[in-house]
Coordinates of C-alpha atoms in Angstrom, one line a residue:
V1 CA -20.9 3.3 -10.1
D2 CA -21.1 6.0 -7.7
A3 CA -21.2 9.5 -9.9
D4 CA -19.3 11.6 -6.6
A5 CA -16.0 8.5 -6.7
V6 CA -15.5 9.5 -10.3
D7 CA -13.9 11.9 -11.2
A8 CA -14.1 12.9 -15.1
D9 CA -15.4 15.2 -17.4
A10 CA -19.0 15.5 -18.2
V11 CA -20.2 14.1 -21.4
D12 CA -22.4 15.3 -23.7
A13 CA -25.6 13.7 -24.2
D14 CA -25.9 13.6 -27.9
A15 CA -22.2 12.5 -28.9
V16 CA -23.3 9.0 -26.7
D17 CA -26.3 8.9 -28.6
E18 CA -25.0 9.2 -32.2
G19 CA -22.7 6.2 -31.3
A20 CA -19.6 9.1 -31.4
V21 CA -19.0 7.4 -27.8
D22 CA -18.3 3.6 -26.2
E23 CA -21.7 4.1 -23.6
R24 CA -19.0 2.0 -21.6
L25 CA -16.8 4.3 -21.5
V26 CA -19.3 6.6 -19.9
Y27 CA -21.6 6.8 -16.5
A28 CA -25.0 8.5 -16.5
D29 CA -26.4 8.8 -13.0
A30 CA -30.4 7.1 -12.7
S31 CA -31.7 10.0 -13.9
G32 CA -29.6 10.6 -17.0
S33 CA -28.6 14.0 -16.2
R34 CA -25.2 13.8 -15.9
R35 CA -22.9 11.8 -18.1
M36 CA -18.9 11.6 -16.7
V37 CA -16.1 9.8 -19.0
V38 CA -15.0 7.2 -17.2
G39 CA -11.7 5.8 -19.0
S40 CA -9.4 7.1 -21.7
L41 CA -6.2 6.1 -23.4
D42 CA -3.7 7.5 -25.6
V43 CA -2.5 5.5 -29.6
H44 CA 0.4 6.7 -30.6
F45 CA 1.4 5.3 -34.4
A46 CA 5.9 5.7 -34.3
R47 CA 8.2 3.4 -34.7
A48 CA 9.3 3.7 -30.7
L49 CA 7.4 5.5 -27.8
A50 CA 9.0 8.3 -26.5
G51 CA 10.8 7.8 -23.4
E52 CA 10.8 3.7 -23.3
F53 CA 13.4 1.6 -23.4
L54 CA 11.8 -1.1 -24.7
I55 CA 10.7 -1.1 -28.9
G56 CA 9.1 -3.4 -30.5
D57 CA 9.5 -5.2 -34.2
S58 CA 7.0 -4.0 -36.2
E59 CA 8.2 -0.5 -38.1
H60 CA 3.9 -0.2 -38.2
A61 CA 3.0 -0.2 -34.4
A62 CA 0.0 1.0 -32.4
Y63 CA 1.3 1.6 -28.3
L64 CA -1.2 1.7 -26.0
A65 CA 0.4 4.9 -23.3
N66 CA -1.9 6.4 -20.6
V67 CA -4.1 3.8 -20.0
C68 CA -6.9 4.2 -16.7
T69 CA -10.2 3.6 -15.7
A70 CA -12.0 5.3 -12.8
E71 CA -11.3 3.0 -10.0
A72 CA -15.5 3.3 -9.5
A73 CA -15.6 2.5 -12.9
R74 CA -13.9 -0.8 -13.3
R75 CA -14.6 -4.3 -13.3
R76 CA -17.3 -2.7 -15.9
G77 CA -15.7 -3.6 -19.4
V78 CA -14.1 0.0 -19.1
G79 CA -11.0 -1.7 -20.5
L80 CA -12.2 -4.2 -23.1
A81 CA -14.2 -0.8 -24.2
L82 CA -11.3 0.8 -24.5
L83 CA -9.1 -1.3 -26.4
D84 CA -11.9 -2.2 -28.8
R85 CA -11.3 1.3 -29.9
A86 CA -7.5 0.9 -29.4
K87 CA -7.5 -2.1 -31.9
A88 CA -9.9 -0.7 -34.5
L89 CA -8.1 3.1 -34.7
A90 CA -4.8 0.8 -35.5
S91 CA -6.4 -1.6 -38.2
A92 CA -7.6 1.7 -39.7
R93 CA -4.4 3.4 -39.5
E94 CA -2.6 -0.3 -41.1
A95 CA -0.5 -0.9 -37.6
D96 CA 0.5 -4.6 -37.8
Q97 CA 0.9 -4.8 -33.8
I98 CA -0.6 -3.2 -30.9
L99 CA 2.4 -2.2 -28.3
V100 CA 1.7 -1.5 -24.0
H101 CA 3.9 -1.8 -21.7
T102 CA 3.3 -2.1 -18.6
M103 CA 5.2 -2.6 -14.6
A104 CA 6.1 -6.2 -14.2
V105 CA 4.4 -6.1 -11.2
N106 CA 0.8 -5.0 -12.2
E107 CA -0.5 -8.0 -12.3
I108 CA -3.8 -6.9 -13.1
A109 CA -2.6 -4.8 -16.2
R110 CA -1.2 -8.3 -17.3
A111 CA -3.6 -11.0 -16.9
F112 CA -5.8 -8.4 -18.9
Y113 CA -3.7 -7.9 -22.2
E114 CA -2.6 -11.3 -21.9
K115 CA -6.7 -12.4 -21.0
H116 CA -7.2 -10.6 -24.7
G117 CA -4.8 -11.7 -26.3
F118 CA -1.4 -9.4 -25.4
V119 CA 2.2 -12.0 -25.6
V120 CA 4.6 -10.8 -23.6
E121 CA 7.3 -9.1 -26.6
K122 CA 10.2 -8.2 -24.1
E123 CA 11.1 -7.2 -20.5
E124 CA 14.0 -5.6 -18.7
T125 CA 16.1 -6.7 -16.7
S126 CA 16.7 -5.3 -12.6
N127 CA 19.8 -4.4 -14.0
V128 CA 18.3 -2.3 -16.4
A129 CA 15.7 -1.0 -14.6
H130 CA 18.7 -0.4 -11.8
Y131 CA 20.4 2.5 -14.6
R132 CA 17.0 3.5 -15.5
G133 CA 16.5 4.7 -12.3
R134 CA 13.2 2.6 -12.1
C135 CA 12.8 2.3 -8.1
L136 CA 9.4 0.9 -6.8
D137 CA 8.5 1.4 -3.1
G138 CA 12.4 2.5 -3.0
I139 CA 13.9 -0.4 -4.2
E140 CA 16.5 0.0 -7.3
G141 CA 15.8 -1.4 -10.1
A142 CA 12.2 -3.5 -9.4
G143 CA 10.1 -0.5 -11.6
R144 CA 10.7 -3.4 -14.6
T145 CA 8.8 -3.0 -18.0
V146 CA 7.6 -5.2 -19.6
L147 CA 6.1 -5.0 -23.2
L148 CA 3.5 -6.4 -24.1
G149 CA 2.4 -7.0 -28.3
L150 CA -1.2 -7.8 -29.4
R151 CA -0.4 -9.4 -33.6
L152 CA -3.4 -7.6 -35.8
A153 CA -5.2 -9.7 -38.3

């Protein structure tokens, strides 16, 4: 990972050393003096996620939102670290399912979630996407959303 390519906030080294921050989410340069967060996500505990048309069937769901990984840190376990932490939080709050929305055309995200046990719960039609003004590359309705879910034990 190129430290200059990662645009993130510095992380307190003690937080990493004490286990408060997962090591997979932090990049440290060769000297160990420069540490940065390279991924993040939000977990919402709600019946539905505000602004989203597709709603899961669970009454006790955890929704993932704003999932991101610094480009220079991709394919290094950051996404899995985020997902592992989200699962732990969801279990601690007694959620029975984790749900995430992604664009239907985002094959990388869909493959990642499906690799880790998520299945398509619902998929927005092109007509609904068009009605909602979901435009992708100037094509009305092409910005369809997919809701993926993972049942928790």
